[in-house]
Amino acid sequence: MDRRDPDGEIARRALAYRNWGRWGEDDRLGTLNLIDDAGRAAAAALVRTGRAVSLAQSFDMDGPQRGWRRRTNPVHTMLDTGTDAERGLQGFPHGIGGADDVIAMPLQCSTQWDGLGHIFDRGSAWNGRRAGDVVTSDGDLVTGIEHTAAALVGRGVLLDVGRHLGSEPSAGAAAGELADGFAILPEHLDACAAAQGVEIRSGDILLVRTGQYARARREGWGEYAGGPAPGMSLTTAGWLHRHGIAAAATDTWGFEVRPNEFDVPAFQPLHQIAIPNLGLTLGEMWALDELAAACAEAGRWEFLLTAPTLPITGAVGSPVNPIAVL
Amino acid sequence: MDRRDPDGEIARRALAYRNWGRWGEDDRLGTLNLIDDAGRAAAAALVRTGRAVSLAQSFDMDGPQRGWRRRTNPVHTMLDTGTDAERGLQGFPHGIGGADDVIAMPLQCSTQWDGLGHIFDRGSAWNGRRAGDVVTSDGDLVTGIEHTAAALVGRGVLLDVGRHLGSEPSAGAAAGELADGFAILPEHLDACAAAQGVEIRSGDILLVRTGQYARARREGWGEYAGGPAPGMSLTTAGWLHRHGIAAAATDTWGFEVRPNEFDVPAFQPLHQIAIPNLGLTLGEMWALDELAAACAEAGRWEFLLTAPTLPITGAVGSPVNPIAVL
Amino acid sequence: MDRRDPDGEIARRALAYRNWGRWGEDDRLGTLNLIDDAGRAAAAALVRTGRAVSLAQSFDMDGPQRGWRRRTNPVHTMLDTGTDAERGLQGFPHGIGGADDVIAMPLQCSTQWDGLGHIFDRGSAWNGRRAGDVVTSDGDLVTGIEHTAAALVGRGVLLDVGRHLGSEPSAGAAAGELADGFAILPEHLDACAAAQGVEIRSGDILLVRTGQYARARREGWGEYAGGPAPGMSLTTAGWLHRHGIAAAATDTWGFEVRPNEFDVPAFQPLHQIAIPNLGLTLGEMWALDELAAACAEAGRWEFLLTAPTLPITGAVGSPVNPIAVL
Amino acid sequence: MDRRDPDGEIARRALAYRNWGRWGEDDRLGTLNLIDDAGRAAAAALVRTGRAVSLAQSFDMDGPQRGWRRRTNPVHTMLDTGTDAERGLQGFPHGIGGADDVIAMPLQCSTQWDGLGHIFDRGSAWNGRRAGDVVTSDGDLVTGIEHTAAALVGRGVLLDVGRHLGSEPSAGAAAGELADGFAILPEHLDACAAAQGVEIRSGDILLVRTGQYARARREGWGEYAGGPAPGMSLTTAGWLHRHGIAAAATDTWGFEVRPNEFDVPAFQPLHQIAIPNLGLTLGEMWALDELAAACAEAGRWEFLLTAPTLPITGAVGSPVNPIAVL
């Protein structure tokens, strides 16, 4: 890889792995098309103990946002409270009282899915559409997240790269954690899968644990939202494409390694290939530690994963509470 | 039932069906405790075809809110757009462009769960706590919705009362729909279950379809957010308790029949029993029509249901995209 | 005026009254440049009794918005309450308690100023800039409302056309009110000024009362946000230009008469001339009734007007509480 | 002053300076009653040059909030943009295009007024009302900021204590700035007024410049929102009362000196006396530097001040763009 040429490295991969037209001109789902009913039924059949694990962090003011791109942490306010109800201020009959609430939050602020309208490649959106024909200030008019409402259920596979490699590479990271700046390469993914004895299949929802989320919770977010992090290498684009990954998520802010793997200014080059070219839905800031422990204990790294988007019309992303059932 | 005495009718049932202390003094989950790992594994084993159905309506300005209790429909705005990206205004390197977005919405505005902090009975919250000790302007400090993050996965059962009774009762409703003001009684639930050949079990997540959602979508919401609707009768409180329902949802704004079944002012009396006394999580505005058609076609009314809350710290409710897998 | 040719009627006036370049290539203020220090000093010298009148309606859920263009009424929520403080829940020392609050609102939802970035004429913004060079999803990068922070103080003149003509024209309006659809023509403005004995001068902030606001408050907003209303005729564009009006406001939702004066689809044609071509800041939904009564009582229709924008960086409009001092 | 006894020091002053009942049992304005029409007329007569100065900082994400008490900086988003208009995406006739926008912000996030419902003293609000009878989750039901809509116009007086004392006291502050932690005492106010040759009168809106705002803009906000700052001493409560100050504002986050003047935990003790006991409206984060320079140049420290609240129904505070006219 030529570390001085992000344009070339990105353009070459975009062309090589582009899925435009693969599911028709009107497609709104990209690689989510790789999950079918049979695959979902097979995923349900993976369930053994029935243990359910949530992969969401809590949505509150303790999150990682520091204002970059006007992203705040979720602001939750009450419209009615128990204090008011108990004091008899609400004016309802027969002693009923209530509490209501409101949320204001960027859809990219916490555990989330990036939809297909979230990233563009030189003015093009998923399936080769012009970006301005897809996402205006009215939202994503074509590939809005609402179209994925029933799509994100299937076989989940966890590759715990943090656990697999976490004892070796570099400074500042505890056991089971990759260091900031560590780029996960295709060979790391293959080695981890082999060590775990799990096979990657077309239609899988791939979860990659770096361990950075545990570190951020332990040491404070610092510059987490955009700062240095372990993550997927640009060179995994072909691997994701070849394996028929339907959707992929990590436990970091931005999915891919930060700083990015170039010696000149670069920003999220793997996104630029994955979302508008592959049509790959990406997950970020997933809390994978409890799941990782459960998988290690069970010695199994596959499970039923249900990670439904909130079908906000025209949204380019969605907060999500993914549920793994083992 | 004495239609002039809501206080008495409510108080009697609250006392009769109260689950306070049943799961310990510190309990935060109420009847969600009735779902266990074994039940979840059994629910996963119900999956046959792998067909997934979303039970959420779209979250947008076309929803049913008209401003009552400061509830608006969801307001979705963009922080960045494809139009800007295509025009080259974003300042990112190597041709990457992006779109980001924000949501502001009441947690009770669309397809949702009512959490245990949502309703109080004469100043008391779930498990006998004082309402003001539970929900302040900082949110629900005890039973916040985040505690349910992994809880709402289990066996779902649909009772399609609209289909079962929809041909008979009253005016203004099409076939398969109950009329506004129609109160679903325990015997209706029993007869519907018998007709469908489905057995209700402890730990079930019960879905009751009235058909009103289809009517509202067809004819416009009108004064839907609080207006007349078919729904559960106050007298189903005992039935819900006796059957060990873990959570229950309908396709109407307010779960229970509107106007409520009293000749004097009354407001959501079944909520007053169900939430703070039974500890029952209630779902509202679920879109059940596609699921109903799928169940009718398959001749099966049970399925795996995953309806994860968004774990907003201290929330008294949550928007939800429930996923049924058949 | 050719009622079948909005394009031609607009284009002709845009060309005739265009102020592009008049205050330099870098101008951000348009006709607000017509207010100078001497004019402000003269305006202050108009003060006699010192009576202050607010021209804002209240900002709350009872406003005129019905969801069009995602405009809601203002949603005001509390972060802390007196109920919580009184109950001792806030954790502050020495008995201090507090209440805090939050607002979420469209800047165009209530009494407001339209800034120079609010309207475009065939892709052009004020001073001939390309619309996309001025207002992106980051806001108005050139003529953001913050540049007007100190500009909106000067001589205010009220033309109470409702009072002047309100006894004659048409149906559905009480005395002192113009009927919906009534177009205020230049000759109406001149006659009203003459009847009131007030002279219009360059640099004035012109207030035109139709009386519709009183009617809306009395009878409910109905479809007010965009519905039929009395208002300024397209043909007043030249009058506004010729008199050197610095800014102009009415007591209606949209400043100009609705429906607009064409037999084919048209939308706010006077805006299209006034804002991007004249560079005229427009005010809407101003509450002018108390001021009108005070002016009638005093027999004087000029006053010191202070109507400061809230300097939100990049905003294309601003809520405002205009203060007239007589 | 006993630095170990905040309770006693506060209670003593609260009792001594309490204005409860002074303007009737139903009063909603507190010391704003001290501004009358004659005073406003006299204030208008102070205008000489007509120069207008805005005392607001810009409202944007660069503000001082860091998330404390769920306070964010203002989040401004666009509903429509010039980019979309220029690209012809908006669907309006005859070439008109538009931009609209939305704000979400705590009312206490930037240049603001604290209303009478903002602070309580041992469960009591202004005029002796119980806090829970005044401010619930529905907002301030009694002294909501909307009642002040026309009240905040009058004679403004600037005491530039930063300039007066800024050369002497302590570390970390440039010329014309007070150091963090510096408590402005009554004698400082008197000496500054004498040096400036300005007399304080009943009904004045008092502005006290510390210079900290200039420092924060220069060096970054750091922990400004609640961190160390110069400001008014608790001991100025009597001075404010004795002089009949109608409203008072500073250029700091919290009006009074931080840390507060006690050796034990304390929080904003002057607020606890001023707001609920005196009924004094307080302003914070006012940008006073340009005004200070203008006053120094003119050698006059009095002016017409118009600082209208935004009349948000039930609000306990308001953002404000105060306008001084010299």
PDB file of C-alpha atoms in Angstrom, chain C residues 6-7 10 36-38 40-41 44-45 47-54 56-60 68-71 74 76-86 90 92-108 111 117-123 130-133 135-140 146 148-151 153 262 265-269 271-272 304 306 308-323 325, chain D residues 6-7 10 36-38 40-41 44-45 47-54 56-60 68-71 74 76-86 90 92-108 111 117-123 130-133 135-140 146 148-151 153 262 265-269 271-272 304 306 308-323 325:
ATOM      1  CA  PRO C   6     -45.388  34.777 -11.757  1.00  0.00           C
ATOM      2  CA  ASP C   7     -41.979  34.177 -13.328  1.00  0.00           C
ATOM      3  CA  ILE C  10     -41.100  38.427 -10.230  1.00  0.00           C
ATOM      4  CA  ASP C  36     -27.232  54.736  11.027  1.00  0.00           C
ATOM      5  CA  ASP C  37     -26.205  56.177  14.364  1.00  0.00           C
ATOM      6  CA  ALA C  38     -27.897  59.504  13.659  1.00  0.00           C
ATOM      7  CA  ARG C  40     -30.939  55.703  16.004  1.00  0.00           C
ATOM      8  CA  ALA C  41     -30.352  58.838  18.051  1.00  0.00           C
ATOM      9  CA  ALA C  44     -34.496  57.543  20.787  1.00  0.00           C
ATOM     10  CA  ALA C  45     -35.588  61.165  20.783  1.00  0.00           C
ATOM     11  CA  VAL C  47     -39.646  58.608  23.268  1.00  0.00           C
ATOM     12  CA  ARG C  48     -42.246  60.599  25.248  1.00  0.00           C
ATOM     13  CA  THR C  49     -43.981  58.589  27.972  1.00  0.00           C
ATOM     14  CA  GLY C  50     -41.485  55.748  28.242  1.00  0.00           C
ATOM     15  CA  ARG C  51     -44.192  53.139  27.842  1.00  0.00           C
ATOM     16  CA  ALA C  52     -42.690  49.880  26.572  1.00  0.00           C
ATOM     17  CA  VAL C  53     -44.687  47.384  24.554  1.00  0.00           C
ATOM     18  CA  SER C  54     -43.567  43.870  23.634  1.00  0.00           C
ATOM     19  CA  ALA C  56     -43.807  39.088  20.615  1.00  0.00           C
ATOM     20  CA  GLN C  57     -46.347  36.377  20.992  1.00  0.00           C
ATOM     21  CA  SER C  58     -45.621  33.797  23.665  1.00  0.00           C
ATOM     22  CA  PHE C  59     -43.353  30.968  22.595  1.00  0.00           C
ATOM     23  CA  ASP C  60     -45.145  27.736  23.458  1.00  0.00           C
ATOM     24  CA  TRP C  68     -45.357  21.827   7.669  1.00  0.00           C
ATOM     25  CA  ARG C  69     -41.686  21.791   6.637  1.00  0.00           C
ATOM     26  CA  ARG C  70     -40.932  20.049   9.969  1.00  0.00           C
ATOM     27  CA  ARG C  71     -41.808  23.248  11.789  1.00  0.00           C
ATOM     28  CA  PRO C  74     -41.479  25.519  20.598  1.00  0.00           C
ATOM     29  CA  HIS C  76     -39.814  23.736  26.336  1.00  0.00           C
ATOM     30  CA  THR C  77     -38.656  21.150  28.865  1.00  0.00           C
ATOM     31  CA  MET C  78     -37.209  21.361  32.343  1.00  0.00           C
ATOM     32  CA  LEU C  79     -33.829  20.029  33.442  1.00  0.00           C
ATOM     33  CA  ASP C  80     -34.560  20.752  37.108  1.00  0.00           C
ATOM     34  CA  THR C  81     -37.726  21.794  38.901  1.00  0.00           C
ATOM     35  CA  GLY C  82     -38.974  23.485  42.021  1.00  0.00           C
ATOM     36  CA  THR C  83     -40.816  20.324  42.951  1.00  0.00           C
ATOM     37  CA  ASP C  84     -37.514  18.456  43.078  1.00  0.00           C
ATOM     38  CA  ALA C  85     -35.843  21.330  44.924  1.00  0.00           C
ATOM     39  CA  GLU C  86     -38.576  21.516  47.528  1.00  0.00           C
ATOM     40  CA  GLN C  90     -30.969  18.135  44.187  1.00  0.00           C
ATOM     41  CA  PHE C  92     -26.888  21.234  46.636  1.00  0.00           C
ATOM     42  CA  PRO C  93     -25.521  22.650  49.904  1.00  0.00           C
ATOM     43  CA  HIS C  94     -27.031  25.227  52.321  1.00  0.00           C
ATOM     44  CA  GLY C  95     -30.606  24.918  51.043  1.00  0.00           C
ATOM     45  CA  ILE C  96     -30.096  26.351  47.568  1.00  0.00           C
ATOM     46  CA  GLY C  97     -32.262  24.806  44.868  1.00  0.00           C
ATOM     47  CA  GLY C  98     -32.511  25.462  41.179  1.00  0.00           C
ATOM     48  CA  ALA C  99     -34.500  25.043  38.025  1.00  0.00           C
ATOM     49  CA  ASP C 100     -33.050  24.876  34.529  1.00  0.00           C
ATOM     50  CA  ASP C 101     -34.652  24.478  31.150  1.00  0.00           C
ATOM     51  CA  VAL C 102     -34.194  23.710  27.484  1.00  0.00           C
ATOM     52  CA  ILE C 103     -35.846  24.905  24.287  1.00  0.00           C
ATOM     53  CA  ALA C 104     -36.078  23.132  20.952  1.00  0.00           C
ATOM     54  CA  MET C 105     -37.687  25.168  18.206  1.00  0.00           C
ATOM     55  CA  PRO C 106     -37.540  26.093  14.569  1.00  0.00           C
ATOM     56  CA  LEU C 107     -36.237  29.642  14.254  1.00  0.00           C
ATOM     57  CA  GLN C 108     -39.247  30.360  12.009  1.00  0.00           C
ATOM     58  CA  THR C 111     -42.415  35.995  16.220  1.00  0.00           C
ATOM     59  CA  GLY C 117     -30.064  33.683   3.935  1.00  0.00           C
ATOM     60  CA  HIS C 118     -33.698  32.620   4.286  1.00  0.00           C
ATOM     61  CA  ILE C 119     -34.801  33.036   0.664  1.00  0.00           C
ATOM     62  CA  PHE C 120     -33.163  32.589  -2.740  1.00  0.00           C
ATOM     63  CA  ASP C 121     -34.096  33.799  -6.220  1.00  0.00           C
ATOM     64  CA  ARG C 122     -33.354  31.223  -8.892  1.00  0.00           C
ATOM     65  CA  GLY C 123     -30.306  29.977  -7.024  1.00  0.00           C
ATOM     66  CA  ARG C 130     -24.725  31.551  -5.271  1.00  0.00           C
ATOM     67  CA  ALA C 131     -27.144  30.045  -2.753  1.00  0.00           C
ATOM     68  CA  GLY C 132     -24.900  27.012  -2.240  1.00  0.00           C
ATOM     69  CA  ASP C 133     -21.954  29.243  -1.410  1.00  0.00           C
ATOM     70  CA  VAL C 135     -26.209  28.396   3.129  1.00  0.00           C
ATOM     71  CA  THR C 136     -25.090  24.786   3.561  1.00  0.00           C
ATOM     72  CA  SER C 137     -26.028  22.295   6.232  1.00  0.00           C
ATOM     73  CA  ASP C 138     -23.469  24.135   8.373  1.00  0.00           C
ATOM     74  CA  GLY C 139     -25.739  27.183   8.236  1.00  0.00           C
ATOM     75  CA  ASP C 140     -25.401  30.568   6.604  1.00  0.00           C
ATOM     76  CA  GLU C 146     -25.200  36.966  14.027  1.00  0.00           C
ATOM     77  CA  THR C 148     -27.196  41.723  12.568  1.00  0.00           C
ATOM     78  CA  ALA C 149     -26.697  41.560  16.330  1.00  0.00           C
ATOM     79  CA  ALA C 150     -26.513  45.339  16.838  1.00  0.00           C
ATOM     80  CA  ALA C 151     -28.420  46.391  13.731  1.00  0.00           C
ATOM     81  CA  VAL C 153     -32.613  49.390  16.579  1.00  0.00           C
ATOM     82  CA  PHE C 262     -51.547  34.537  -9.174  1.00  0.00           C
ATOM     83  CA  PRO C 265     -49.093  27.959  -8.525  1.00  0.00           C
ATOM     84  CA  ALA C 266     -47.094  30.590  -6.682  1.00  0.00           C
ATOM     85  CA  PHE C 267     -45.409  30.829  -3.316  1.00  0.00           C
ATOM     86  CA  GLN C 268     -44.263  33.937  -1.509  1.00  0.00           C
ATOM     87  CA  PRO C 269     -43.195  35.936  -4.563  1.00  0.00           C
ATOM     88  CA  HIS C 271     -40.117  37.279  -0.423  1.00  0.00           C
ATOM     89  CA  GLN C 272     -38.286  36.284  -3.589  1.00  0.00           C
ATOM     90  CA  LEU C 304     -38.151  53.703  19.211  1.00  0.00           C
ATOM     91  CA  THR C 306     -35.450  47.616  19.455  1.00  0.00           C
ATOM     92  CA  PRO C 308     -32.555  42.360  18.434  1.00  0.00           C
ATOM     93  CA  THR C 309     -31.929  39.036  16.757  1.00  0.00           C
ATOM     94  CA  LEU C 310     -30.512  36.234  18.852  1.00  0.00           C
ATOM     95  CA  PRO C 311     -27.018  35.953  17.355  1.00  0.00           C
ATOM     96  CA  ILE C 312     -27.074  32.247  16.534  1.00  0.00           C
ATOM     97  CA  THR C 313     -24.050  31.655  14.342  1.00  0.00           C
ATOM     98  CA  GLY C 314     -25.121  30.819  10.815  1.00  0.00           C
ATOM     99  CA  ALA C 315     -28.840  31.166  11.431  1.00  0.00           C
ATOM    100  CA  VAL C 316     -31.098  32.254   8.580  1.00  0.00           C
ATOM    101  CA  GLY C 317     -33.640  33.716  10.955  1.00  0.00           C
ATOM    102  CA  SER C 318     -34.212  34.492  14.588  1.00  0.00           C
ATOM    103  CA  PRO C 319     -36.952  34.488  17.155  1.00  0.00           C
ATOM    104  CA  VAL C 320     -37.368  38.006  18.480  1.00  0.00           C
ATOM    105  CA  ASN C 321     -39.082  39.934  21.232  1.00  0.00           C
ATOM    106  CA  PRO C 322     -39.360  43.411  19.658  1.00  0.00           C
ATOM    107  CA  ILE C 323     -39.742  46.261  22.123  1.00  0.00           C
ATOM    108  CA  VAL C 325     -40.906  52.467  23.478  1.00  0.00           C
TER     109      VAL C 325
ATOM    110  CA  PRO D   6     -22.765  29.495  54.736  1.00  0.00           C
ATOM    111  CA  ASP D   7     -26.152  28.610  56.183  1.00  0.00           C
ATOM    112  CA  ILE D  10     -27.096  33.294  53.806  1.00  0.00           C
ATOM    113  CA  ASP D  36     -41.155  52.652  35.446  1.00  0.00           C
ATOM    114  CA  ASP D  37     -42.189  54.612  32.380  1.00  0.00           C
ATOM    115  CA  ALA D  38     -40.539  57.780  33.619  1.00  0.00           C
ATOM    116  CA  ARG D  40     -37.463  54.460  30.699  1.00  0.00           C
ATOM    117  CA  ALA D  41     -38.092  57.874  29.182  1.00  0.00           C
ATOM    118  CA  ALA D  44     -33.942  57.088  26.265  1.00  0.00           C
ATOM    119  CA  ALA D  45     -32.906  60.676  26.868  1.00  0.00           C
ATOM    120  CA  VAL D  47     -28.796  58.621  24.017  1.00  0.00           C
ATOM    121  CA  ARG D  48     -26.220  60.918  22.379  1.00  0.00           C
ATOM    122  CA  THR D  49     -24.469  59.406  19.388  1.00  0.00           C
ATOM    123  CA  GLY D  50     -26.917  56.622  18.637  1.00  0.00           C
ATOM    124  CA  ARG D  51     -24.191  54.015  18.615  1.00  0.00           C
ATOM    125  CA  ALA D  52     -25.649  50.585  19.337  1.00  0.00           C
ATOM    126  CA  VAL D  53     -23.625  47.804  20.922  1.00  0.00           C
ATOM    127  CA  SER D  54     -24.698  44.182  21.258  1.00  0.00           C
ATOM    128  CA  ALA D  56     -24.391  38.982  23.461  1.00  0.00           C
ATOM    129  CA  GLN D  57     -21.820  36.386  22.643  1.00  0.00           C
ATOM    130  CA  SER D  58     -22.526  34.255  19.588  1.00  0.00           C
ATOM    131  CA  PHE D  59     -24.742  31.262  20.187  1.00  0.00           C
ATOM    132  CA  ASP D  60     -22.925  28.212  18.803  1.00  0.00           C
ATOM    133  CA  TRP D  68     -22.620  19.840  33.421  1.00  0.00           C
ATOM    134  CA  ARG D  69     -26.289  19.600  34.460  1.00  0.00           C
ATOM    135  CA  ARG D  70     -27.044  18.405  30.892  1.00  0.00           C
ATOM    136  CA  ARG D  71     -26.190  21.864  29.592  1.00  0.00           C
ATOM    137  CA  PRO D  74     -26.568  25.540  21.263  1.00  0.00           C
ATOM    138  CA  HIS D  76     -28.209  24.698  15.315  1.00  0.00           C
ATOM    139  CA  THR D  77     -29.344  22.537  12.405  1.00  0.00           C
ATOM    140  CA  MET D  78     -30.798  23.309   8.999  1.00  0.00           C
ATOM    141  CA  LEU D  79     -34.171  22.130   7.709  1.00  0.00           C
ATOM    142  CA  ASP D  80     -33.457  23.455   4.207  1.00  0.00           C
ATOM    143  CA  THR D  81     -30.296  24.795   2.610  1.00  0.00           C
ATOM    144  CA  GLY D  82     -29.072  26.988  -0.197  1.00  0.00           C
ATOM    145  CA  THR D  83     -27.192  24.027  -1.620  1.00  0.00           C
ATOM    146  CA  ASP D  84     -30.474  22.185  -2.046  1.00  0.00           C
ATOM    147  CA  ALA D  85     -32.181  25.301  -3.399  1.00  0.00           C
ATOM    148  CA  GLU D  86     -29.457  25.936  -5.936  1.00  0.00           C
ATOM    149  CA  GLN D  90     -37.021  21.969  -3.175  1.00  0.00           C
ATOM    150  CA  PHE D  92     -41.124  25.374  -5.102  1.00  0.00           C
ATOM    151  CA  PRO D  93     -42.510  27.285  -8.103  1.00  0.00           C
ATOM    152  CA  HIS D  94     -41.034  30.221 -10.068  1.00  0.00           C
ATOM    153  CA  GLY D  95     -37.483  29.751  -8.857  1.00  0.00           C
ATOM    154  CA  ILE D  96     -37.984  30.616  -5.209  1.00  0.00           C
ATOM    155  CA  GLY D  97     -35.814  28.674  -2.794  1.00  0.00           C
ATOM    156  CA  GLY D  98     -35.544  28.742   0.953  1.00  0.00           C
ATOM    157  CA  ALA D  99     -33.555  27.830   4.009  1.00  0.00           C
ATOM    158  CA  ASP D 100     -34.997  27.098   7.428  1.00  0.00           C
ATOM    159  CA  ASP D 101     -33.380  26.163  10.696  1.00  0.00           C
ATOM    160  CA  VAL D 102     -33.834  24.797  14.179  1.00  0.00           C
ATOM    161  CA  ILE D 103     -32.181  25.476  17.527  1.00  0.00           C
ATOM    162  CA  ALA D 104     -31.932  23.183  20.526  1.00  0.00           C
ATOM    163  CA  MET D 105     -30.347  24.771  23.568  1.00  0.00           C
ATOM    164  CA  PRO D 106     -30.497  25.087  27.308  1.00  0.00           C
ATOM    165  CA  LEU D 107     -31.835  28.514  28.198  1.00  0.00           C
ATOM    166  CA  GLN D 108     -28.838  28.898  30.525  1.00  0.00           C
ATOM    167  CA  THR D 111     -25.736  35.188  27.297  1.00  0.00           C
ATOM    168  CA  GLY D 117     -38.055  30.763  39.017  1.00  0.00           C
ATOM    169  CA  HIS D 118     -34.404  29.820  38.519  1.00  0.00           C
ATOM    170  CA  ILE D 119     -33.307  29.643  42.168  1.00  0.00           C
ATOM    171  CA  PHE D 120     -34.946  28.636  45.442  1.00  0.00           C
ATOM    172  CA  ASP D 121     -34.022  29.293  49.062  1.00  0.00           C
ATOM    173  CA  ARG D 122     -34.717  26.310  51.312  1.00  0.00           C
ATOM    174  CA  GLY D 123     -37.758  25.334  49.242  1.00  0.00           C
ATOM    175  CA  ARG D 130     -43.369  27.119  47.774  1.00  0.00           C
ATOM    176  CA  ALA D 131     -40.923  26.074  45.035  1.00  0.00           C
ATOM    177  CA  GLY D 132     -43.137  23.140  44.040  1.00  0.00           C
ATOM    178  CA  ASP D 133     -46.108  25.449  43.582  1.00  0.00           C
ATOM    179  CA  VAL D 135     -41.836  25.386  38.965  1.00  0.00           C
ATOM    180  CA  THR D 136     -42.916  21.893  37.969  1.00  0.00           C
ATOM    181  CA  SER D 137     -41.968  19.869  34.919  1.00  0.00           C
ATOM    182  CA  ASP D 138     -44.543  22.013  33.106  1.00  0.00           C
ATOM    183  CA  GLY D 139     -42.290  25.002  33.720  1.00  0.00           C
ATOM    184  CA  ASP D 140     -42.681  28.080  35.882  1.00  0.00           C
ATOM    185  CA  GLU D 146     -42.960  35.592  29.597  1.00  0.00           C
ATOM    186  CA  THR D 148     -41.020  40.069  31.808  1.00  0.00           C
ATOM    187  CA  ALA D 149     -41.526  40.515  28.060  1.00  0.00           C
ATOM    188  CA  ALA D 150     -41.748  44.305  28.187  1.00  0.00           C
ATOM    189  CA  ALA D 151     -39.856  44.867  31.419  1.00  0.00           C
ATOM    190  CA  VAL D 153     -35.705  48.340  29.103  1.00  0.00           C
ATOM    191  CA  PHE D 262     -16.581  29.752  52.163  1.00  0.00           C
ATOM    192  CA  PRO D 265     -18.952  23.339  50.445  1.00  0.00           C
ATOM    193  CA  ALA D 266     -20.982  26.199  49.039  1.00  0.00           C
ATOM    194  CA  PHE D 267     -22.669  26.936  45.764  1.00  0.00           C
ATOM    195  CA  GLN D 268     -23.855  30.301  44.474  1.00  0.00           C
ATOM    196  CA  PRO D 269     -24.948  31.756  47.807  1.00  0.00           C
ATOM    197  CA  HIS D 271     -28.062  33.721  43.933  1.00  0.00           C
ATOM    198  CA  GLN D 272     -29.873  32.192  46.879  1.00  0.00           C
ATOM    199  CA  LEU D 304     -30.227  53.104  27.211  1.00  0.00           C
ATOM    200  CA  THR D 306     -32.855  47.101  25.979  1.00  0.00           C
ATOM    201  CA  PRO D 308     -35.678  41.705  26.132  1.00  0.00           C
ATOM    202  CA  THR D 309     -36.272  38.161  27.249  1.00  0.00           C
ATOM    203  CA  LEU D 310     -37.647  35.715  24.725  1.00  0.00           C
ATOM    204  CA  PRO D 311     -41.139  35.152  26.158  1.00  0.00           C
ATOM    205  CA  ILE D 312     -41.028  31.362  26.358  1.00  0.00           C
ATOM    206  CA  THR D 313     -44.047  30.392  28.414  1.00  0.00           C
ATOM    207  CA  GLY D 314     -42.959  29.012  31.763  1.00  0.00           C
ATOM    208  CA  ALA D 315     -39.250  29.488  31.222  1.00  0.00           C
ATOM    209  CA  VAL D 316     -36.992  30.113  34.206  1.00  0.00           C
ATOM    210  CA  GLY D 317     -34.475  31.964  32.101  1.00  0.00           C
ATOM    211  CA  SER D 318     -33.923  33.346  28.655  1.00  0.00           C
ATOM    212  CA  PRO D 319     -31.184  33.798  26.117  1.00  0.00           C
ATOM    213  CA  VAL D 320     -30.809  37.480  25.379  1.00  0.00           C
ATOM    214  CA  ASN D 321     -29.113  39.856  22.987  1.00  0.00           C
ATOM    215  CA  PRO D 322     -28.884  43.018  25.090  1.00  0.00           C
ATOM    216  CA  ILE D 323     -28.543  46.251  23.137  1.00  0.00           C
ATOM    217  CA  VAL D 325     -27.470  52.591  22.798  1.00  0.00           C
TER     218      VAL D 325
END
